[in-house]
Amino acid sequence: SQQGEEDPQALSIQEGENATMNCSYKTSINNLQWYRQNSGRGLVHLILIRSNEREKHSGRLRVTLDTSKKSSSLLITASRAADTASYFCATENNAGNMLTFGGGTRLMVKP
Amino acid sequence: ETGVTQSPTHLIKTRGQQVTLRCSSQSGHNTVSWYQQALGQGPQFIFQYYREEENGRGNFPPRFSGLQFPNYSSELNVNALELDDSALYLCASSPTGGAIETQYFGPGTRLLVL
């Protein structure tokens, strides 16, 4: 079973627009991570936000975490065609020995 | 490139057979995790190994087993293959001594069970 649920499941935008993806989870966590996957290949780690953090930035990425609502969002600003991929949130349990992924958001950025 | 390699890249087996998948961790990483990713879904955590011991396990039956070697390379073994075992199998290594934190994924092994 997957703890995280991403919303939307699919998103299509024009180059230059912003893309926002949301993630909800069910149990307490140590941290929440976002990953990117191109065409069924290996995942690439994008950003990690700890349970005591509320917002984090990395380049064009902005992640927020609301532990009271058990939700997170990933914002990609000024999107590019190369951002086309599937994006997954993943929650690490408190013991730090298990990572649970959501079902992913498939993002398409049209040039 | 993450420095994590997996072999083979593709594999076809028949139901009931056994399979061994291999993973070579990034240099200096002593923690490895394995995931199963069915088509169109997110990865599901199978188990984690730290210092050659299983350190966490997801909801997978015992016919999924693993090994981690002193050089931190790893194997995933699946016995009595079922059609639903067809998936992309990913391994990921991390340097954080038993905690997952930031992981570095390999390209995966795509297994097809007929």
GROMACS .gro file of C-alpha atoms in nm, chain B residues 1-92:
model
   92
  112GLU     CA    1   2.473   0.929  -1.317
  113THR     CA    2   2.443   0.831  -0.952
  114GLY     CA    3   2.720   0.572  -0.939
  115VAL     CA    4   2.467   0.300  -0.853
  116THR     CA    5   2.459   0.019  -1.106
  117GLN     CA    6   2.217  -0.269  -1.151
  118SER     CA    7   2.230  -0.588  -1.352
  119PRO     CA    8   2.082  -0.718  -1.565
  120THR     CA    9   1.889  -0.432  -1.729
  121HIS     CA   10   1.615  -0.661  -1.858
  122LEU     CA   11   1.511  -1.014  -1.772
  123ILE     CA   12   1.239  -1.255  -1.883
  124LYS     CA   13   1.141  -1.547  -1.662
  125THR     CA   14   0.854  -1.792  -1.643
  126ARG     CA   15   0.617  -1.842  -1.355
  127GLY     CA   16   0.763  -2.056  -1.077
  128GLN     CA   17   1.125  -1.978  -1.158
  129GLN     CA   18   1.371  -1.798  -0.933
  130VAL     CA   19   1.557  -1.477  -1.011
  131THR     CA   20   1.855  -1.288  -0.867
  132LEU     CA   21   1.901  -0.917  -0.929
  133ARG     CA   22   2.222  -0.736  -0.843
  134CYS     CA   23   2.308  -0.388  -0.729
  135SER     CA   24   2.639  -0.212  -0.679
  136SER     CA   25   2.614   0.078  -0.438
  137GLN     CA   26   2.777   0.415  -0.476
  138SER     CA   27   3.124   0.419  -0.322
  139GLY     CA   28   3.112   0.484   0.053
  140HIS     CA   29   2.742   0.402   0.089
  141ASN     CA   30   2.665   0.131   0.345
  142THR     CA   31   2.285   0.131   0.326
  143VAL     CA   32   2.087  -0.014   0.035
  144SER     CA   33   1.714  -0.033  -0.023
  145TRP     CA   34   1.517  -0.226  -0.285
  146TYR     CA   35   1.189  -0.122  -0.445
  147GLN     CA   36   0.936  -0.276  -0.680
  148GLN     CA   37   0.764  -0.044  -0.925
  149ALA     CA   38   0.471  -0.177  -1.123
  150LEU     CA   39   0.380   0.001  -1.446
  151GLY     CA   40   0.214   0.336  -1.381
  152GLN     CA   41   0.259   0.321  -1.005
  153GLY     CA   42   0.499   0.453  -0.747
  154PRO     CA   43   0.784   0.240  -0.611
  155GLN     CA   44   0.698   0.009  -0.322
  156PHE     CA   45   0.960  -0.050  -0.053
  157ILE     CA   46   1.072  -0.414  -0.032
  158PHE     CA   47   1.350  -0.399   0.228
  159GLN     CA   48   1.661  -0.217   0.345
  160TYR     CA   49   2.003  -0.360   0.431
  161TYR     CA   50   2.259  -0.195   0.656
  162ARG     CA   51   2.591  -0.356   0.744
  163GLU     CA   52   2.480  -0.684   0.586
  164GLU     CA   53   2.166  -0.712   0.800
  165GLU     CA   54   1.804  -0.653   0.704
  166ASN     CA   55   1.711  -0.326   0.872
  167GLY     CA   56   1.353  -0.274   0.758
  168ARG     CA   57   1.097  -0.454   0.545
  169GLY     CA   58   0.785  -0.358   0.356
  170ASN     CA   59   0.477  -0.568   0.293
  171PHE     CA   60   0.636  -0.837   0.078
  172PRO     CA   61   0.623  -1.216   0.130
  173PRO     CA   62   0.927  -1.417   0.243
  174ARG     CA   63   0.993  -1.537  -0.111
  175PHE     CA   64   1.151  -1.193  -0.156
  176SER     CA   65   1.489  -1.209   0.014
  177GLY     CA   66   1.812  -1.017   0.000
  178LEU     CA   67   2.180  -1.010   0.075
  179GLN     CA   68   2.430  -0.735   0.131
  180PHE     CA   69   2.799  -0.814   0.097
  181PRO     CA   70   3.102  -0.669   0.280
  182ASN     CA   71   3.174  -0.444  -0.018
  183TYR     CA   72   2.813  -0.316   0.020
  184SER     CA   73   2.694  -0.462  -0.309
  185SER     CA   74   2.355  -0.628  -0.279
  186GLU     CA   75   2.128  -0.893  -0.426
  187LEU     CA   76   1.752  -0.929  -0.442
  188ASN     CA   77   1.627  -1.286  -0.477
  189VAL     CA   78   1.271  -1.375  -0.568
  190ASN     CA   79   1.157  -1.737  -0.552
  191ALA     CA   80   0.850  -1.898  -0.708
  192LEU     CA   81   0.792  -1.610  -0.946
  193GLU     CA   82   0.435  -1.498  -1.008
  194LEU     CA   83   0.295  -1.300  -1.299
  195ASP     CA   84   0.239  -1.000  -1.067
  196ASP     CA   85   0.613  -0.989  -0.996
  197SER     CA   86   0.658  -0.829  -1.339
  198ALA     CA   87   0.788  -0.483  -1.260
  199LEU     CA   88   1.085  -0.248  -1.255
  200TYR     CA   89   1.310  -0.332  -0.960
  201LEU     CA   90   1.511  -0.042  -0.825
  202CYS     CA   91   1.789  -0.035  -0.575
  203ALA     CA   92   1.903   0.277  -0.397
   0.00000   0.00000   0.00000
